[in-house]
Amino acid sequence: MRRHNLGTLLGHVHHNGEISRAALTSRMRLNRSTIAALVAELESLGLVEQRTPSGARSGAGRPSLDVRPGRIEAFVLATELRVDEITVARVGLGGQVLARASGSTPVSRDPEQVADALAVILTKLAAEAPARSRLVGVGVGIPGVVSDDGGLVRFGPNLGWTDVPFVRQLADRLDADVEIRAGNDADLGVMSEHIRGAAIGHDNVVFLSGDVGVGGGVIAGGRAMPGVGGYAGELGHMRMNPRGPVCRCGNRGCWETEIGAHAVASAVRFPHGDLAGLAARLASVRRPNDRLRTVGRSLGAGLANIVNIFNPEVVILGGVLRDVFPVVRDDVLSAVVKGALAAPGEQATITLPDLGADSVLLGAAELAFEPLLEDPSAVLERR
Amino acid sequence: MRRHNLGTLLGHVHHNGEISRAALTSRMRLNRSTIAALVAELESLGLVEQRTPSGARSGAGRPSLDVRPGRIEAFVLATELRVDEITVARVGLGGQVLARASGSTPVSRDPEQVADALAVILTKLAAEAPARSRLVGVGVGIPGVVSDDGGLVRFGPNLGWTDVPFVRQLADRLDADVEIRAGNDADLGVMSEHIRGAAIGHDNVVFLSGDVGVGGGVIAGGRAMPGVGGYAGELGHMRMNPRGPVCRCGNRGCWETEIGAHAVASAVRFPHGDLAGLAARLASVRRPNDRLRTVGRSLGAGLANIVNIFNPEVVILGGVLRDVFPVVRDDVLSAVVKGALAAPGEQATITLPDLGADSVLLGAAELAFEPLLEDPSAVLERR
């Protein structure tokens, strides 16, 4: 119980960056002395520190102390693994990105080679951290179907992976006694947007991660929707057209064949495999051509399905869809209005991530922080 | 708190028909004396009675008393409203169907006329109940999009309804001071199958109600998935084919145009509008023709979408799909296997309702019992 409360309190500090003891008392529904004792324990671990808020009035009544991340400078290493690029960040307790690095995904996409490349980047980034700081977890966002416990990539068609024990492969290469957790990229995207971004305060949210493949992360009724095995949300494989092109999954006409990065690149006659370049190219489009508008209409038609299926408040377009949407906005939205039933259509907003390109990366950071927020002292006792 | 516990205890009696005080103690995590007091209060209201279990051993130790529905004989009136037929049942506390009635849906489908016809059937069925019994609620399952509070049918394309205040219209015609609740048919189907049918013990379930339209009811992570406004689960309007036939919703190629009752009837050259006759016709099919097999493949393709989207343990085929599935089972299942990703595909079972044709009807009964199970004494004090 105490362990649980310690973690929950640390979670409030993490999600808010800095929070008053008064706010902790009301949010956790515990009395002031219990909160004070929990804060003291986290302070003795070095995870938080207390200070008098800068705006506090002098005179009558003591102001409530603010609690914020402490001298240990706990951080995680977060990774977004994409088909052509690996992005990594060092993220501190409180959610700030402290440093970044990136590299190309090995062209072979062989899991061992990918683990090699990622381990090099992670090790370098960890080595650059101040000596007093402390690594507390590693999180990886993966474009594929990841098992419930995060250990196994069951299916990553665009990486060519099937049943890859990527977490173990990465652990073998990292010299750090911390937990490594992996998750589906879109599931992580919706998590971070829900905690820190465009979906704060919303209980029914769909996040789309658009890369070569398109994944979906869903929050329904305020909670993640993993399905029985953690595989839910494979929205990119909705069949949109029985005569459509063949998808990497083997079927015809999956949504991602119509709106994924390859379809988008073809529409603007840009080479496949350079997502950063594709984003720049899309940003320079003044008037979308017919093929790009077709992508927009297909995006809208699938979004209408999503609106009819989930009745969400917000649908967030991540990855390449973030770059596509502004260019063909009218085509997308008119297809949504046409395809969605009136009642759920009225309630849904289609929007871009508040965290920009970082939704998945910051979701991987949240995943990496989970062990610390479940049991702060146990994580610090390791090594 | 006490009111809540009273309702919860009555809910256990209702869901189990008969349950021992020992089982109530462990399920509700309350001590024995609290359970005894709650049972005594419900007994004094006449809602339950206690008896020594028939198999109880004599001799050492008192057997735990069984609790079951009591002398009041509380019942609800449940309705499944379909495009061509109205089915009604009197259902007792404990879940038994005590009596049934049915009638044709007025051909006009005008809401006032439908309310007239339904009120006549309901009034007759209520009048036939024993004098000592007590009506405690009315529930209606509707093939359409129903607002969160159940009062307004926002969109029932196959009834031709938009923004119909059906609950009020029905209340105006019924001489009974009980609450009337309405819900989407598929939402009610998944509810009853989860409580009493094919989905007991499963936390991720999709129920399809197949009539002229096809609706979906979803349980995700053990809870109903209503979306923000109660409109989630409109799976019949997934776009399956951009060149498909025009749906009543105005779009092209919605799934229900390929697998709804009209498509099925056309496939076996049976007139539209006679669902009972269609069921009999399907039961007589020895070898499905190509058109029916096409329906089966489309059913499987959409089910694959559902498997990829929800990663469910069970998908339950209700309504006309119950009659279609056994006839084209191989076509359906091979399309599911082909279209579903391996990981969620392995975990999903496609099955028929345990409650046969009664899933929606019994879900409407559960809906009707909700006020009693929320606050037993308040409902009995009415009138």
PDB file of C-alpha atoms in Angstrom, chain A residues 145 154-155 204 218 220-223 225-235 237-243 249-252 258 297-298 301-302 304-305 307-313 335 338-344 346-347, chain B residues 145 154-155 204 218 220-223 225-235 237-243 249-252 258 297-298 301-302 304-305 307-313 335 338-344 346-347:
ATOM      1  CA  VAL A 145       2.284  -6.059 -32.796  1.00  0.00           C
ATOM      2  CA  ARG A 154       4.869 -10.846 -32.682  1.00  0.00           C
ATOM      3  CA  PHE A 155       4.522  -9.176 -36.065  1.00  0.00           C
ATOM      4  CA  ASN A 204     -12.195   8.291 -25.809  1.00  0.00           C
ATOM      5  CA  VAL A 218      -7.016   3.510 -28.467  1.00  0.00           C
ATOM      6  CA  ALA A 220     -11.796   3.901 -24.444  1.00  0.00           C
ATOM      7  CA  GLY A 221     -13.634   5.049 -21.355  1.00  0.00           C
ATOM      8  CA  GLY A 222     -10.441   6.593 -19.996  1.00  0.00           C
ATOM      9  CA  ARG A 223      -8.383   3.416 -20.220  1.00  0.00           C
ATOM     10  CA  MET A 225      -7.736  -0.752 -24.921  1.00  0.00           C
ATOM     11  CA  PRO A 226      -5.169  -3.522 -25.315  1.00  0.00           C
ATOM     12  CA  GLY A 227      -7.519  -6.399 -26.149  1.00  0.00           C
ATOM     13  CA  VAL A 228      -6.943  -9.835 -24.684  1.00  0.00           C
ATOM     14  CA  GLY A 229      -3.299 -10.130 -25.736  1.00  0.00           C
ATOM     15  CA  GLY A 230      -2.247  -6.521 -26.243  1.00  0.00           C
ATOM     16  CA  TYR A 231      -2.753  -6.638 -30.011  1.00  0.00           C
ATOM     17  CA  ALA A 232      -5.800  -4.392 -30.359  1.00  0.00           C
ATOM     18  CA  GLY A 233      -5.816  -1.269 -32.515  1.00  0.00           C
ATOM     19  CA  GLU A 234      -4.391  -2.593 -35.785  1.00  0.00           C
ATOM     20  CA  LEU A 235      -6.372  -0.002 -37.687  1.00  0.00           C
ATOM     21  CA  HIS A 237      -5.248  -3.348 -41.620  1.00  0.00           C
ATOM     22  CA  MET A 238      -8.888  -2.395 -41.957  1.00  0.00           C
ATOM     23  CA  ARG A 239      -9.844  -3.610 -45.401  1.00  0.00           C
ATOM     24  CA  MET A 240     -10.923  -0.566 -47.353  1.00  0.00           C
ATOM     25  CA  ASN A 241     -11.034  -2.011 -50.861  1.00  0.00           C
ATOM     26  CA  PRO A 242     -11.209  -5.662 -51.937  1.00  0.00           C
ATOM     27  CA  ARG A 243      -9.485  -4.710 -55.229  1.00  0.00           C
ATOM     28  CA  CYS A 249       0.329  -8.477 -44.332  1.00  0.00           C
ATOM     29  CA  GLY A 250      -0.704 -10.445 -47.415  1.00  0.00           C
ATOM     30  CA  ASN A 251      -4.207  -9.037 -47.801  1.00  0.00           C
ATOM     31  CA  ARG A 252      -5.591  -6.670 -50.368  1.00  0.00           C
ATOM     32  CA  GLU A 258      -3.800   3.770 -49.293  1.00  0.00           C
ATOM     33  CA  ARG A 297     -10.185  11.048 -49.146  1.00  0.00           C
ATOM     34  CA  SER A 298      -9.062   7.574 -48.158  1.00  0.00           C
ATOM     35  CA  ALA A 301     -13.007   7.395 -45.182  1.00  0.00           C
ATOM     36  CA  GLY A 302     -10.998   5.356 -42.679  1.00  0.00           C
ATOM     37  CA  ALA A 304     -15.110   7.867 -40.586  1.00  0.00           C
ATOM     38  CA  ASN A 305     -14.915   4.147 -39.793  1.00  0.00           C
ATOM     39  CA  VAL A 307     -15.546   7.602 -35.645  1.00  0.00           C
ATOM     40  CA  ASN A 308     -18.390   5.102 -36.188  1.00  0.00           C
ATOM     41  CA  ILE A 309     -16.583   2.332 -34.338  1.00  0.00           C
ATOM     42  CA  PHE A 310     -15.229   4.220 -31.305  1.00  0.00           C
ATOM     43  CA  ASN A 311     -17.334   7.411 -31.011  1.00  0.00           C
ATOM     44  CA  PRO A 312     -14.209   9.273 -29.841  1.00  0.00           C
ATOM     45  CA  GLU A 313     -13.818  12.887 -28.780  1.00  0.00           C
ATOM     46  CA  ALA A 335     -14.806  12.422 -46.340  1.00  0.00           C
ATOM     47  CA  LYS A 338     -19.739  12.023 -45.470  1.00  0.00           C
ATOM     48  CA  GLY A 339     -18.741   8.675 -44.005  1.00  0.00           C
ATOM     49  CA  ALA A 340     -19.441   9.185 -40.318  1.00  0.00           C
ATOM     50  CA  LEU A 341     -22.920   8.796 -38.887  1.00  0.00           C
ATOM     51  CA  ALA A 342     -24.261  12.167 -37.774  1.00  0.00           C
ATOM     52  CA  ALA A 343     -24.280  11.587 -34.010  1.00  0.00           C
ATOM     53  CA  PRO A 344     -20.718  10.349 -33.522  1.00  0.00           C
ATOM     54  CA  GLU A 346     -20.681  15.714 -34.388  1.00  0.00           C
ATOM     55  CA  GLN A 347     -18.649  14.660 -31.373  1.00  0.00           C
TER      56      GLN A 347
ATOM     57  CA  VAL B 145     -27.976   4.835 -32.553  1.00  0.00           C
ATOM     58  CA  ARG B 154     -30.579   9.599 -32.908  1.00  0.00           C
ATOM     59  CA  PHE B 155     -30.441   7.507 -36.049  1.00  0.00           C
ATOM     60  CA  ASN B 204     -12.999  -8.529 -24.722  1.00  0.00           C
ATOM     61  CA  VAL B 218     -18.373  -4.124 -27.639  1.00  0.00           C
ATOM     62  CA  ALA B 220     -13.345  -4.000 -23.905  1.00  0.00           C
ATOM     63  CA  GLY B 221     -11.315  -4.763 -20.805  1.00  0.00           C
ATOM     64  CA  GLY B 222     -14.405  -6.094 -19.062  1.00  0.00           C
ATOM     65  CA  ARG B 223     -16.488  -2.981 -19.568  1.00  0.00           C
ATOM     66  CA  MET B 225     -17.454   0.544 -24.709  1.00  0.00           C
ATOM     67  CA  PRO B 226     -20.039   3.277 -25.270  1.00  0.00           C
ATOM     68  CA  GLY B 227     -17.759   5.996 -26.624  1.00  0.00           C
ATOM     69  CA  VAL B 228     -18.252   9.593 -25.581  1.00  0.00           C
ATOM     70  CA  GLY B 229     -21.950   9.775 -26.416  1.00  0.00           C
ATOM     71  CA  GLY B 230     -23.037   6.137 -26.385  1.00  0.00           C
ATOM     72  CA  TYR B 231     -22.765   5.765 -30.167  1.00  0.00           C
ATOM     73  CA  ALA B 232     -19.733   3.484 -30.429  1.00  0.00           C
ATOM     74  CA  GLY B 233     -19.859   0.115 -32.157  1.00  0.00           C
ATOM     75  CA  GLU B 234     -21.473   1.008 -35.465  1.00  0.00           C
ATOM     76  CA  LEU B 235     -19.605  -1.801 -37.164  1.00  0.00           C
ATOM     77  CA  HIS B 237     -20.994   1.013 -41.409  1.00  0.00           C
ATOM     78  CA  MET B 238     -17.378   0.011 -41.840  1.00  0.00           C
ATOM     79  CA  ARG B 239     -16.640   0.773 -45.458  1.00  0.00           C
ATOM     80  CA  MET B 240     -15.679  -2.485 -47.097  1.00  0.00           C
ATOM     81  CA  ASN B 241     -15.795  -1.491 -50.749  1.00  0.00           C
ATOM     82  CA  PRO B 242     -15.694   1.982 -52.289  1.00  0.00           C
ATOM     83  CA  ARG B 243     -17.614   0.633 -55.304  1.00  0.00           C
ATOM     84  CA  CYS B 249     -26.763   5.773 -44.405  1.00  0.00           C
ATOM     85  CA  GLY B 250     -25.926   7.338 -47.769  1.00  0.00           C
ATOM     86  CA  ASN B 251     -22.450   5.888 -48.185  1.00  0.00           C
ATOM     87  CA  ARG B 252     -21.222   3.187 -50.507  1.00  0.00           C
ATOM     88  CA  GLU B 258     -22.880  -7.017 -48.020  1.00  0.00           C
ATOM     89  CA  ARG B 297     -16.469 -14.251 -47.342  1.00  0.00           C
ATOM     90  CA  SER B 298     -17.540 -10.654 -46.729  1.00  0.00           C
ATOM     91  CA  ALA B 301     -13.418 -10.114 -44.053  1.00  0.00           C
ATOM     92  CA  GLY B 302     -15.281  -7.770 -41.715  1.00  0.00           C
ATOM     93  CA  ALA B 304     -11.029 -10.017 -39.574  1.00  0.00           C
ATOM     94  CA  ASN B 305     -11.192  -6.219 -39.262  1.00  0.00           C
ATOM     95  CA  VAL B 307     -10.283  -9.125 -34.744  1.00  0.00           C
ATOM     96  CA  ASN B 308      -7.502  -6.729 -35.781  1.00  0.00           C
ATOM     97  CA  ILE B 309      -9.203  -3.741 -34.180  1.00  0.00           C
ATOM     98  CA  PHE B 310     -10.352  -5.224 -30.854  1.00  0.00           C
ATOM     99  CA  ASN B 311      -8.198  -8.346 -30.296  1.00  0.00           C
ATOM    100  CA  PRO B 312     -11.234 -10.027 -28.711  1.00  0.00           C
ATOM    101  CA  GLU B 313     -11.563 -13.472 -27.167  1.00  0.00           C
ATOM    102  CA  ALA B 335     -11.666 -15.260 -44.671  1.00  0.00           C
ATOM    103  CA  LYS B 338      -6.712 -14.774 -44.168  1.00  0.00           C
ATOM    104  CA  GLY B 339      -7.627 -11.262 -43.076  1.00  0.00           C
ATOM    105  CA  ALA B 340      -6.692 -11.301 -39.404  1.00  0.00           C
ATOM    106  CA  LEU B 341      -3.134 -10.758 -38.265  1.00  0.00           C
ATOM    107  CA  ALA B 342      -1.713 -13.956 -36.804  1.00  0.00           C
ATOM    108  CA  ALA B 343      -1.450 -12.898 -33.162  1.00  0.00           C
ATOM    109  CA  PRO B 344      -4.991 -11.602 -32.608  1.00  0.00           C
ATOM    110  CA  GLU B 346      -5.052 -17.020 -32.795  1.00  0.00           C
ATOM    111  CA  GLN B 347      -6.884 -15.593 -29.813  1.00  0.00           C
TER     112      GLN B 347
END
